[in-house]
Amino acid sequence: MALSIGEAVAVFAAGIGAGTINTIVGSGTLITFPVLLAFGLPPVTANVSNTLGLVPGSLSGAIGYRRELAGQRRRLLRFAAFALIGGLGGAILLLALPSKAFDTIVPALIAVALVLVVAQPKLAARVRARRERNGTTAHPDGGPALLLGLMLASVYGGYFGAAQGVIYVSLMGVLLNEDLQRINALKNVLAAVVNGVAAVFFLFVAEFDWTAVALIAVGSTLGGQLGAKVGRRLPPTALRAVIVLVGLLAIVQLLLK
């Protein structure tokens, strides 16, 4: 892809925006992917180039949230293993399925995730009250249901990934007894795992546009640090509001594309 100076600046700026929003919420793909399509990249090439370019941004955001990861090492390793399997499966599906295979289900999936994000405080309180009545305790890692949900969300993440972070946060918010910021820190690492394994797979089987990859990589790395600074300062209510807003915008963009 031969870019003019103005187009290169636009891709770089989109990378910053994607890295920032991915760290706070997710859905950064909805910023960079349309830009690459607008400048003439074929959809699959744009998708895989975008995936690889966002890997440094995911790592940058995870590093920015490292304080919130304290004490979650065992849980994170378990979640990351399932995310890796799902991400690889999604990358394979991208090359095996028609490009519109997920178009119908994804907006509905994001909508359900948003409902869970909004209802999470009440749902979590009800779950805790029921456990107290029954004399049971919560599984520290959310149990098999969460592991399965994270793996399926990672399949989608490896395939395309728009609003993947919203789905992660909704699942962990309901099934983990954790602060929202600590959940967001987990989300950033899982996104890095999924983007990373998908990118490694694509290196062997797909065609990249390396100019786009480089511009998005540098931009998303800067954005990851910016997103961590902003996201870590947001109170839970404000963070939920940002998640819902971004999720709704993702649904609108997916339905209109």
PDB file of C-alpha atoms in Angstrom:
ATOM      1  CA  MET A   1       0.000   0.000   0.000  1.00  0.00           C
ATOM      2  CA  ALA A   2       1.559   3.250  -1.143  1.00  0.00           C
ATOM      3  CA  LEU A   3       0.550   5.924   1.348  1.00  0.00           C
ATOM      4  CA  SER A   4       0.780   9.669   1.053  1.00  0.00           C
ATOM      5  CA  ILE A   5       2.099  11.574   4.055  1.00  0.00           C
ATOM      6  CA  GLY A   6      -1.461  12.509   5.024  1.00  0.00           C
ATOM      7  CA  GLU A   7      -2.663   8.902   4.805  1.00  0.00           C
ATOM      8  CA  ALA A   8       0.308   7.667   6.839  1.00  0.00           C
ATOM      9  CA  VAL A   9      -0.497  10.225   9.539  1.00  0.00           C
ATOM     10  CA  ALA A  10      -4.124   9.077   9.517  1.00  0.00           C
ATOM     11  CA  VAL A  11      -3.138   5.405   9.991  1.00  0.00           C
ATOM     12  CA  PHE A  12      -0.702   6.373  12.761  1.00  0.00           C
ATOM     13  CA  ALA A  13      -3.384   8.450  14.503  1.00  0.00           C
ATOM     14  CA  ALA A  14      -5.848   5.578  14.165  1.00  0.00           C
ATOM     15  CA  GLY A  15      -3.250   3.345  15.827  1.00  0.00           C
ATOM     16  CA  ILE A  16      -2.998   5.741  18.778  1.00  0.00           C
ATOM     17  CA  GLY A  17      -6.774   5.832  19.082  1.00  0.00           C
ATOM     18  CA  ALA A  18      -7.065   2.061  18.852  1.00  0.00           C
ATOM     19  CA  GLY A  19      -4.343   1.467  21.439  1.00  0.00           C
ATOM     20  CA  THR A  20      -5.988   3.951  23.808  1.00  0.00           C
ATOM     21  CA  ILE A  21      -9.517   2.591  23.529  1.00  0.00           C
ATOM     22  CA  ASN A  22      -8.363  -1.039  23.582  1.00  0.00           C
ATOM     23  CA  THR A  23      -6.662  -0.494  26.921  1.00  0.00           C
ATOM     24  CA  ILE A  24      -9.662   1.256  28.466  1.00  0.00           C
ATOM     25  CA  VAL A  25     -12.413  -0.866  26.933  1.00  0.00           C
ATOM     26  CA  GLY A  26     -11.621  -2.737  23.730  1.00  0.00           C
ATOM     27  CA  SER A  27     -12.974  -2.223  20.173  1.00  0.00           C
ATOM     28  CA  GLY A  28      -9.905  -0.412  18.851  1.00  0.00           C
ATOM     29  CA  THR A  29     -10.199  -2.542  15.717  1.00  0.00           C
ATOM     30  CA  LEU A  30     -13.258  -0.487  14.792  1.00  0.00           C
ATOM     31  CA  ILE A  31     -10.949   2.529  14.459  1.00  0.00           C
ATOM     32  CA  THR A  32      -8.021   1.065  12.521  1.00  0.00           C
ATOM     33  CA  PHE A  33      -9.754  -1.526  10.336  1.00  0.00           C
ATOM     34  CA  PRO A  34     -12.042   0.917   8.472  1.00  0.00           C
ATOM     35  CA  VAL A  35      -9.102   3.275   7.904  1.00  0.00           C
ATOM     36  CA  LEU A  36      -7.081   0.508   6.236  1.00  0.00           C
ATOM     37  CA  LEU A  37     -10.075  -0.439   4.076  1.00  0.00           C
ATOM     38  CA  ALA A  38     -10.574   3.196   3.084  1.00  0.00           C
ATOM     39  CA  PHE A  39      -6.971   3.399   1.868  1.00  0.00           C
ATOM     40  CA  GLY A  40      -7.390   0.388  -0.397  1.00  0.00           C
ATOM     41  CA  LEU A  41      -6.321  -2.710   1.517  1.00  0.00           C
ATOM     42  CA  PRO A  42      -8.314  -5.915   0.840  1.00  0.00           C
ATOM     43  CA  PRO A  43     -10.389  -6.970   3.897  1.00  0.00           C
ATOM     44  CA  VAL A  44      -8.347 -10.035   4.906  1.00  0.00           C
ATOM     45  CA  THR A  45      -5.011  -8.226   4.427  1.00  0.00           C
ATOM     46  CA  ALA A  46      -6.353  -5.268   6.418  1.00  0.00           C
ATOM     47  CA  ASN A  47      -7.552  -7.591   9.184  1.00  0.00           C
ATOM     48  CA  VAL A  48      -4.296  -9.507   9.606  1.00  0.00           C
ATOM     49  CA  SER A  49      -2.156  -6.357   9.300  1.00  0.00           C
ATOM     50  CA  ASN A  50      -4.317  -4.691  11.914  1.00  0.00           C
ATOM     51  CA  THR A  51      -4.059  -7.698  14.240  1.00  0.00           C
ATOM     52  CA  LEU A  52      -0.262  -7.730  14.098  1.00  0.00           C
ATOM     53  CA  GLY A  53      -0.022  -3.945  14.437  1.00  0.00           C
ATOM     54  CA  LEU A  54      -2.146  -3.946  17.591  1.00  0.00           C
ATOM     55  CA  VAL A  55      -0.012  -6.546  19.417  1.00  0.00           C
ATOM     56  CA  PRO A  56       2.490  -3.952  20.758  1.00  0.00           C
ATOM     57  CA  GLY A  57      -0.421  -1.776  21.860  1.00  0.00           C
ATOM     58  CA  SER A  58      -1.978  -4.668  23.792  1.00  0.00           C
ATOM     59  CA  LEU A  59       1.349  -5.342  25.492  1.00  0.00           C
ATOM     60  CA  SER A  60       1.764  -1.638  26.256  1.00  0.00           C
ATOM     61  CA  GLY A  61      -1.676  -1.473  27.849  1.00  0.00           C
ATOM     62  CA  ALA A  62      -1.013  -4.615  29.893  1.00  0.00           C
ATOM     63  CA  ILE A  63       2.233  -3.103  31.201  1.00  0.00           C
ATOM     64  CA  GLY A  64       0.377   0.098  32.065  1.00  0.00           C
ATOM     65  CA  TYR A  65      -2.029  -1.957  34.186  1.00  0.00           C
ATOM     66  CA  ARG A  66       0.656  -4.117  35.823  1.00  0.00           C
ATOM     67  CA  ARG A  67      -0.163  -2.843  39.332  1.00  0.00           C
ATOM     68  CA  GLU A  68      -3.711  -4.207  39.049  1.00  0.00           C
ATOM     69  CA  LEU A  69      -2.332  -7.625  38.031  1.00  0.00           C
ATOM     70  CA  ALA A  70      -0.665  -8.133  41.428  1.00  0.00           C
ATOM     71  CA  GLY A  71      -1.806 -11.382  43.043  1.00  0.00           C
ATOM     72  CA  GLN A  72      -3.490 -12.683  39.868  1.00  0.00           C
ATOM     73  CA  ARG A  73      -0.609 -14.680  38.399  1.00  0.00           C
ATOM     74  CA  ARG A  74      -2.116 -18.178  38.740  1.00  0.00           C
ATOM     75  CA  ARG A  75      -5.511 -17.025  37.502  1.00  0.00           C
ATOM     76  CA  LEU A  76      -3.940 -15.143  34.593  1.00  0.00           C
ATOM     77  CA  LEU A  77      -1.920 -18.152  33.451  1.00  0.00           C
ATOM     78  CA  ARG A  78      -5.047 -20.304  33.417  1.00  0.00           C
ATOM     79  CA  PHE A  79      -7.086 -17.723  31.544  1.00  0.00           C
ATOM     80  CA  ALA A  80      -4.252 -17.083  29.081  1.00  0.00           C
ATOM     81  CA  ALA A  81      -4.023 -20.781  28.184  1.00  0.00           C
ATOM     82  CA  PHE A  82      -7.695 -20.853  27.177  1.00  0.00           C
ATOM     83  CA  ALA A  83      -7.376 -17.500  25.388  1.00  0.00           C
ATOM     84  CA  LEU A  84      -4.428 -18.829  23.392  1.00  0.00           C
ATOM     85  CA  ILE A  85      -6.399 -21.882  22.231  1.00  0.00           C
ATOM     86  CA  GLY A  86      -9.398 -19.755  21.317  1.00  0.00           C
ATOM     87  CA  GLY A  87      -7.337 -17.094  19.559  1.00  0.00           C
ATOM     88  CA  LEU A  88      -5.609 -19.674  17.377  1.00  0.00           C
ATOM     89  CA  GLY A  89      -8.960 -21.222  16.509  1.00  0.00           C
ATOM     90  CA  GLY A  90     -10.347 -17.835  15.513  1.00  0.00           C
ATOM     91  CA  ALA A  91      -7.328 -17.081  13.320  1.00  0.00           C
ATOM     92  CA  ILE A  92      -7.848 -20.367  11.496  1.00  0.00           C
ATOM     93  CA  LEU A  93     -11.553 -19.574  11.026  1.00  0.00           C
ATOM     94  CA  LEU A  94     -10.702 -16.194   9.484  1.00  0.00           C
ATOM     95  CA  LEU A  95      -9.001 -17.922   6.576  1.00  0.00           C
ATOM     96  CA  ALA A  96     -11.509 -20.801   6.375  1.00  0.00           C
ATOM     97  CA  LEU A  97     -14.899 -19.050   6.627  1.00  0.00           C
ATOM     98  CA  PRO A  98     -16.586 -16.443   4.412  1.00  0.00           C
ATOM     99  CA  SER A  99     -15.854 -12.891   5.514  1.00  0.00           C
ATOM    100  CA  LYS A 100     -19.494 -12.309   6.549  1.00  0.00           C
ATOM    101  CA  ALA A 101     -19.775 -15.456   8.677  1.00  0.00           C
ATOM    102  CA  PHE A 102     -19.986 -13.554  11.982  1.00  0.00           C
ATOM    103  CA  ASP A 103     -21.950 -10.528  10.749  1.00  0.00           C
ATOM    104  CA  THR A 104     -25.314 -11.630  12.153  1.00  0.00           C
ATOM    105  CA  ILE A 105     -24.273 -12.954  15.537  1.00  0.00           C
ATOM    106  CA  VAL A 106     -21.634 -10.411  16.587  1.00  0.00           C
ATOM    107  CA  PRO A 107     -23.925  -7.354  17.165  1.00  0.00           C
ATOM    108  CA  ALA A 108     -26.268  -9.539  19.240  1.00  0.00           C
ATOM    109  CA  LEU A 109     -23.307 -10.927  21.188  1.00  0.00           C
ATOM    110  CA  ILE A 110     -22.032  -7.430  21.990  1.00  0.00           C
ATOM    111  CA  ALA A 111     -25.528  -6.326  23.029  1.00  0.00           C
ATOM    112  CA  VAL A 112     -25.785  -9.207  25.506  1.00  0.00           C
ATOM    113  CA  ALA A 113     -22.323  -8.357  26.831  1.00  0.00           C
ATOM    114  CA  LEU A 114     -23.364  -4.725  27.379  1.00  0.00           C
ATOM    115  CA  VAL A 115     -26.435  -5.808  29.331  1.00  0.00           C
ATOM    116  CA  LEU A 116     -24.187  -7.919  31.552  1.00  0.00           C
ATOM    117  CA  VAL A 117     -21.775  -5.001  32.068  1.00  0.00           C
ATOM    118  CA  VAL A 118     -24.622  -2.704  33.166  1.00  0.00           C
ATOM    119  CA  ALA A 119     -26.258  -5.352  35.361  1.00  0.00           C
ATOM    120  CA  GLN A 120     -22.990  -6.694  36.794  1.00  0.00           C
ATOM    121  CA  PRO A 121     -23.156  -4.999  40.228  1.00  0.00           C
ATOM    122  CA  LYS A 122     -26.695  -6.292  40.899  1.00  0.00           C
ATOM    123  CA  LEU A 123     -25.988  -9.721  39.427  1.00  0.00           C
ATOM    124  CA  ALA A 124     -22.819 -10.073  41.501  1.00  0.00           C
ATOM    125  CA  ALA A 125     -24.677  -9.011  44.654  1.00  0.00           C
ATOM    126  CA  ARG A 126     -27.404 -11.573  44.038  1.00  0.00           C
ATOM    127  CA  VAL A 127     -24.862 -14.317  43.420  1.00  0.00           C
ATOM    128  CA  ARG A 128     -23.059 -13.430  46.672  1.00  0.00           C
ATOM    129  CA  ALA A 129     -26.348 -13.406  48.608  1.00  0.00           C
ATOM    130  CA  ARG A 130     -27.308 -16.812  47.241  1.00  0.00           C
ATOM    131  CA  ARG A 131     -23.916 -18.236  48.174  1.00  0.00           C
ATOM    132  CA  GLU A 132     -24.306 -16.901  51.710  1.00  0.00           C
ATOM    133  CA  ARG A 133     -27.725 -18.540  52.022  1.00  0.00           C
ATOM    134  CA  ASN A 134     -26.375 -21.825  50.687  1.00  0.00           C
ATOM    135  CA  GLY A 135     -23.146 -21.664  52.681  1.00  0.00           C
ATOM    136  CA  THR A 136     -20.972 -21.937  49.555  1.00  0.00           C
ATOM    137  CA  THR A 137     -17.992 -19.889  48.385  1.00  0.00           C
ATOM    138  CA  ALA A 138     -17.103 -18.452  44.994  1.00  0.00           C
ATOM    139  CA  HIS A 139     -14.606 -20.213  42.767  1.00  0.00           C
ATOM    140  CA  PRO A 140     -11.527 -17.924  42.812  1.00  0.00           C
ATOM    141  CA  ASP A 141     -11.160 -18.229  39.034  1.00  0.00           C
ATOM    142  CA  GLY A 142     -14.836 -18.207  38.064  1.00  0.00           C
ATOM    143  CA  GLY A 143     -15.062 -21.941  37.424  1.00  0.00           C
ATOM    144  CA  PRO A 144     -15.470 -23.911  34.162  1.00  0.00           C
ATOM    145  CA  ALA A 145     -18.197 -21.594  32.849  1.00  0.00           C
ATOM    146  CA  LEU A 146     -15.832 -18.633  32.792  1.00  0.00           C
ATOM    147  CA  LEU A 147     -13.004 -20.608  31.202  1.00  0.00           C
ATOM    148  CA  LEU A 148     -15.330 -21.795  28.428  1.00  0.00           C
ATOM    149  CA  GLY A 149     -16.731 -18.300  27.928  1.00  0.00           C
ATOM    150  CA  LEU A 150     -13.256 -16.770  27.691  1.00  0.00           C
ATOM    151  CA  MET A 151     -12.162 -19.383  25.173  1.00  0.00           C
ATOM    152  CA  LEU A 152     -15.203 -18.738  22.955  1.00  0.00           C
ATOM    153  CA  ALA A 153     -14.684 -14.970  23.237  1.00  0.00           C
ATOM    154  CA  SER A 154     -11.066 -15.526  22.208  1.00  0.00           C
ATOM    155  CA  VAL A 155     -12.187 -17.472  19.132  1.00  0.00           C
ATOM    156  CA  TYR A 156     -14.059 -14.355  18.101  1.00  0.00           C
ATOM    157  CA  GLY A 157     -11.045 -12.223  19.039  1.00  0.00           C
ATOM    158  CA  GLY A 158      -8.741 -14.237  16.793  1.00  0.00           C
ATOM    159  CA  TYR A 159     -11.285 -13.945  13.967  1.00  0.00           C
ATOM    160  CA  PHE A 160     -11.929 -10.184  14.123  1.00  0.00           C
ATOM    161  CA  GLY A 161     -11.946  -8.844  17.690  1.00  0.00           C
ATOM    162  CA  ALA A 162     -14.174  -5.738  17.586  1.00  0.00           C
ATOM    163  CA  ALA A 163     -15.557  -5.285  21.139  1.00  0.00           C
ATOM    164  CA  GLN A 164     -13.751  -8.413  22.297  1.00  0.00           C
ATOM    165  CA  GLY A 165     -12.745  -6.511  25.438  1.00  0.00           C
ATOM    166  CA  VAL A 166     -16.396  -5.719  26.216  1.00  0.00           C
ATOM    167  CA  ILE A 167     -17.211  -9.435  26.140  1.00  0.00           C
ATOM    168  CA  TYR A 168     -14.237 -10.283  28.369  1.00  0.00           C
ATOM    169  CA  VAL A 169     -15.184  -7.645  30.943  1.00  0.00           C
ATOM    170  CA  SER A 170     -18.826  -8.729  31.001  1.00  0.00           C
ATOM    171  CA  LEU A 171     -17.951 -12.398  31.577  1.00  0.00           C
ATOM    172  CA  MET A 172     -15.352 -11.773  34.263  1.00  0.00           C
ATOM    173  CA  GLY A 173     -17.449  -9.062  35.911  1.00  0.00           C
ATOM    174  CA  VAL A 174     -20.286 -11.492  36.554  1.00  0.00           C
ATOM    175  CA  LEU A 175     -18.278 -14.607  37.411  1.00  0.00           C
ATOM    176  CA  LEU A 176     -15.333 -13.151  39.350  1.00  0.00           C
ATOM    177  CA  ASN A 177     -15.517 -11.456  42.724  1.00  0.00           C
ATOM    178  CA  GLU A 178     -13.082  -8.735  41.673  1.00  0.00           C
ATOM    179  CA  ASP A 179     -12.723  -4.977  41.310  1.00  0.00           C
ATOM    180  CA  LEU A 180     -13.501  -3.712  37.785  1.00  0.00           C
ATOM    181  CA  GLN A 181     -10.011  -2.247  37.335  1.00  0.00           C
ATOM    182  CA  ARG A 182      -8.385  -5.601  38.171  1.00  0.00           C
ATOM    183  CA  ILE A 183     -10.717  -7.253  35.673  1.00  0.00           C
ATOM    184  CA  ASN A 184      -9.715  -4.669  33.074  1.00  0.00           C
ATOM    185  CA  ALA A 185      -6.056  -5.515  33.703  1.00  0.00           C
ATOM    186  CA  LEU A 186      -6.805  -9.187  33.008  1.00  0.00           C
ATOM    187  CA  LYS A 187      -8.677  -8.186  29.869  1.00  0.00           C
ATOM    188  CA  ASN A 188      -5.643  -6.337  28.510  1.00  0.00           C
ATOM    189  CA  VAL A 189      -3.351  -9.343  28.942  1.00  0.00           C
ATOM    190  CA  LEU A 190      -5.866 -11.731  27.360  1.00  0.00           C
ATOM    191  CA  ALA A 191      -6.221  -9.383  24.378  1.00  0.00           C
ATOM    192  CA  ALA A 192      -2.435  -9.355  23.997  1.00  0.00           C
ATOM    193  CA  VAL A 193      -2.369 -13.172  24.056  1.00  0.00           C
ATOM    194  CA  VAL A 194      -5.115 -13.490  21.446  1.00  0.00           C
ATOM    195  CA  ASN A 195      -3.679 -10.832  19.132  1.00  0.00           C
ATOM    196  CA  GLY A 196      -0.222 -12.335  19.541  1.00  0.00           C
ATOM    197  CA  VAL A 197      -1.105 -15.943  18.730  1.00  0.00           C
ATOM    198  CA  ALA A 198      -3.298 -14.870  15.808  1.00  0.00           C
ATOM    199  CA  ALA A 199      -0.503 -12.670  14.452  1.00  0.00           C
ATOM    200  CA  VAL A 200       2.064 -15.482  14.683  1.00  0.00           C
ATOM    201  CA  PHE A 201      -0.297 -17.797  12.796  1.00  0.00           C
ATOM    202  CA  PHE A 202      -0.958 -15.171  10.119  1.00  0.00           C
ATOM    203  CA  LEU A 203       2.794 -14.679   9.608  1.00  0.00           C
ATOM    204  CA  PHE A 204       2.954 -18.125   8.029  1.00  0.00           C
ATOM    205  CA  VAL A 205      -0.228 -18.147   5.977  1.00  0.00           C
ATOM    206  CA  ALA A 206      -1.361 -14.603   5.153  1.00  0.00           C
ATOM    207  CA  GLU A 207      -0.138 -11.506   3.353  1.00  0.00           C
ATOM    208  CA  PHE A 208       0.628  -8.380   5.402  1.00  0.00           C
ATOM    209  CA  ASP A 209       1.031  -4.757   4.507  1.00  0.00           C
ATOM    210  CA  TRP A 210       4.120  -3.924   6.521  1.00  0.00           C
ATOM    211  CA  THR A 211       3.728  -0.155   6.240  1.00  0.00           C
ATOM    212  CA  ALA A 212       0.327  -0.403   7.889  1.00  0.00           C
ATOM    213  CA  VAL A 213       1.664  -2.824  10.509  1.00  0.00           C
ATOM    214  CA  ALA A 214       4.520  -0.472  11.462  1.00  0.00           C
ATOM    215  CA  LEU A 215       2.352   2.646  11.676  1.00  0.00           C
ATOM    216  CA  ILE A 216      -0.323   0.923  13.785  1.00  0.00           C
ATOM    217  CA  ALA A 217       2.297  -0.771  15.994  1.00  0.00           C
ATOM    218  CA  VAL A 218       3.989   2.498  16.939  1.00  0.00           C
ATOM    219  CA  GLY A 219       0.701   4.360  17.322  1.00  0.00           C
ATOM    220  CA  SER A 220      -0.974   1.642  19.405  1.00  0.00           C
ATOM    221  CA  THR A 221       2.066   1.394  21.705  1.00  0.00           C
ATOM    222  CA  LEU A 222       1.725   5.082  22.532  1.00  0.00           C
ATOM    223  CA  GLY A 223      -2.026   4.681  22.823  1.00  0.00           C
ATOM    224  CA  GLY A 224      -1.659   1.756  25.220  1.00  0.00           C
ATOM    225  CA  GLN A 225       0.244   3.905  27.690  1.00  0.00           C
ATOM    226  CA  LEU A 226      -2.233   6.766  27.287  1.00  0.00           C
ATOM    227  CA  GLY A 227      -5.178   4.399  27.769  1.00  0.00           C
ATOM    228  CA  ALA A 228      -3.669   2.957  30.947  1.00  0.00           C
ATOM    229  CA  LYS A 229      -3.215   6.433  32.439  1.00  0.00           C
ATOM    230  CA  VAL A 230      -6.800   7.393  31.637  1.00  0.00           C
ATOM    231  CA  GLY A 231      -8.464   4.060  32.373  1.00  0.00           C
ATOM    232  CA  ARG A 232      -6.868   3.540  35.779  1.00  0.00           C
ATOM    233  CA  ARG A 233      -8.241   6.910  36.944  1.00  0.00           C
ATOM    234  CA  LEU A 234     -11.862   6.166  36.006  1.00  0.00           C
ATOM    235  CA  PRO A 235     -14.181   5.153  38.837  1.00  0.00           C
ATOM    236  CA  PRO A 236     -16.218   1.947  38.229  1.00  0.00           C
ATOM    237  CA  THR A 237     -19.383   3.807  37.192  1.00  0.00           C
ATOM    238  CA  ALA A 238     -17.518   5.953  34.669  1.00  0.00           C
ATOM    239  CA  LEU A 239     -15.632   2.934  33.328  1.00  0.00           C
ATOM    240  CA  ARG A 240     -18.907   1.076  32.820  1.00  0.00           C
ATOM    241  CA  ALA A 241     -20.346   4.103  31.032  1.00  0.00           C
ATOM    242  CA  VAL A 242     -17.364   4.199  28.648  1.00  0.00           C
ATOM    243  CA  ILE A 243     -17.672   0.453  28.016  1.00  0.00           C
ATOM    244  CA  VAL A 244     -21.381   0.774  27.189  1.00  0.00           C
ATOM    245  CA  LEU A 245     -20.841   3.791  24.920  1.00  0.00           C
ATOM    246  CA  VAL A 246     -18.066   2.101  22.965  1.00  0.00           C
ATOM    247  CA  GLY A 247     -20.051  -1.119  22.755  1.00  0.00           C
ATOM    248  CA  LEU A 248     -23.093   0.691  21.349  1.00  0.00           C
ATOM    249  CA  LEU A 249     -20.924   2.457  18.772  1.00  0.00           C
ATOM    250  CA  ALA A 250     -19.449  -0.920  17.827  1.00  0.00           C
ATOM    251  CA  ILE A 251     -22.919  -2.378  17.286  1.00  0.00           C
ATOM    252  CA  VAL A 252     -23.973   0.567  15.116  1.00  0.00           C
ATOM    253  CA  GLN A 253     -20.816   0.389  13.010  1.00  0.00           C
ATOM    254  CA  LEU A 254     -21.106  -3.384  12.526  1.00  0.00           C
ATOM    255  CA  LEU A 255     -24.767  -3.130  11.502  1.00  0.00           C
ATOM    256  CA  LEU A 256     -24.099  -0.316   9.038  1.00  0.00           C
ATOM    257  CA  LYS A 257     -20.985  -1.716   7.356  1.00  0.00           C
TER     258      LYS A 257
END
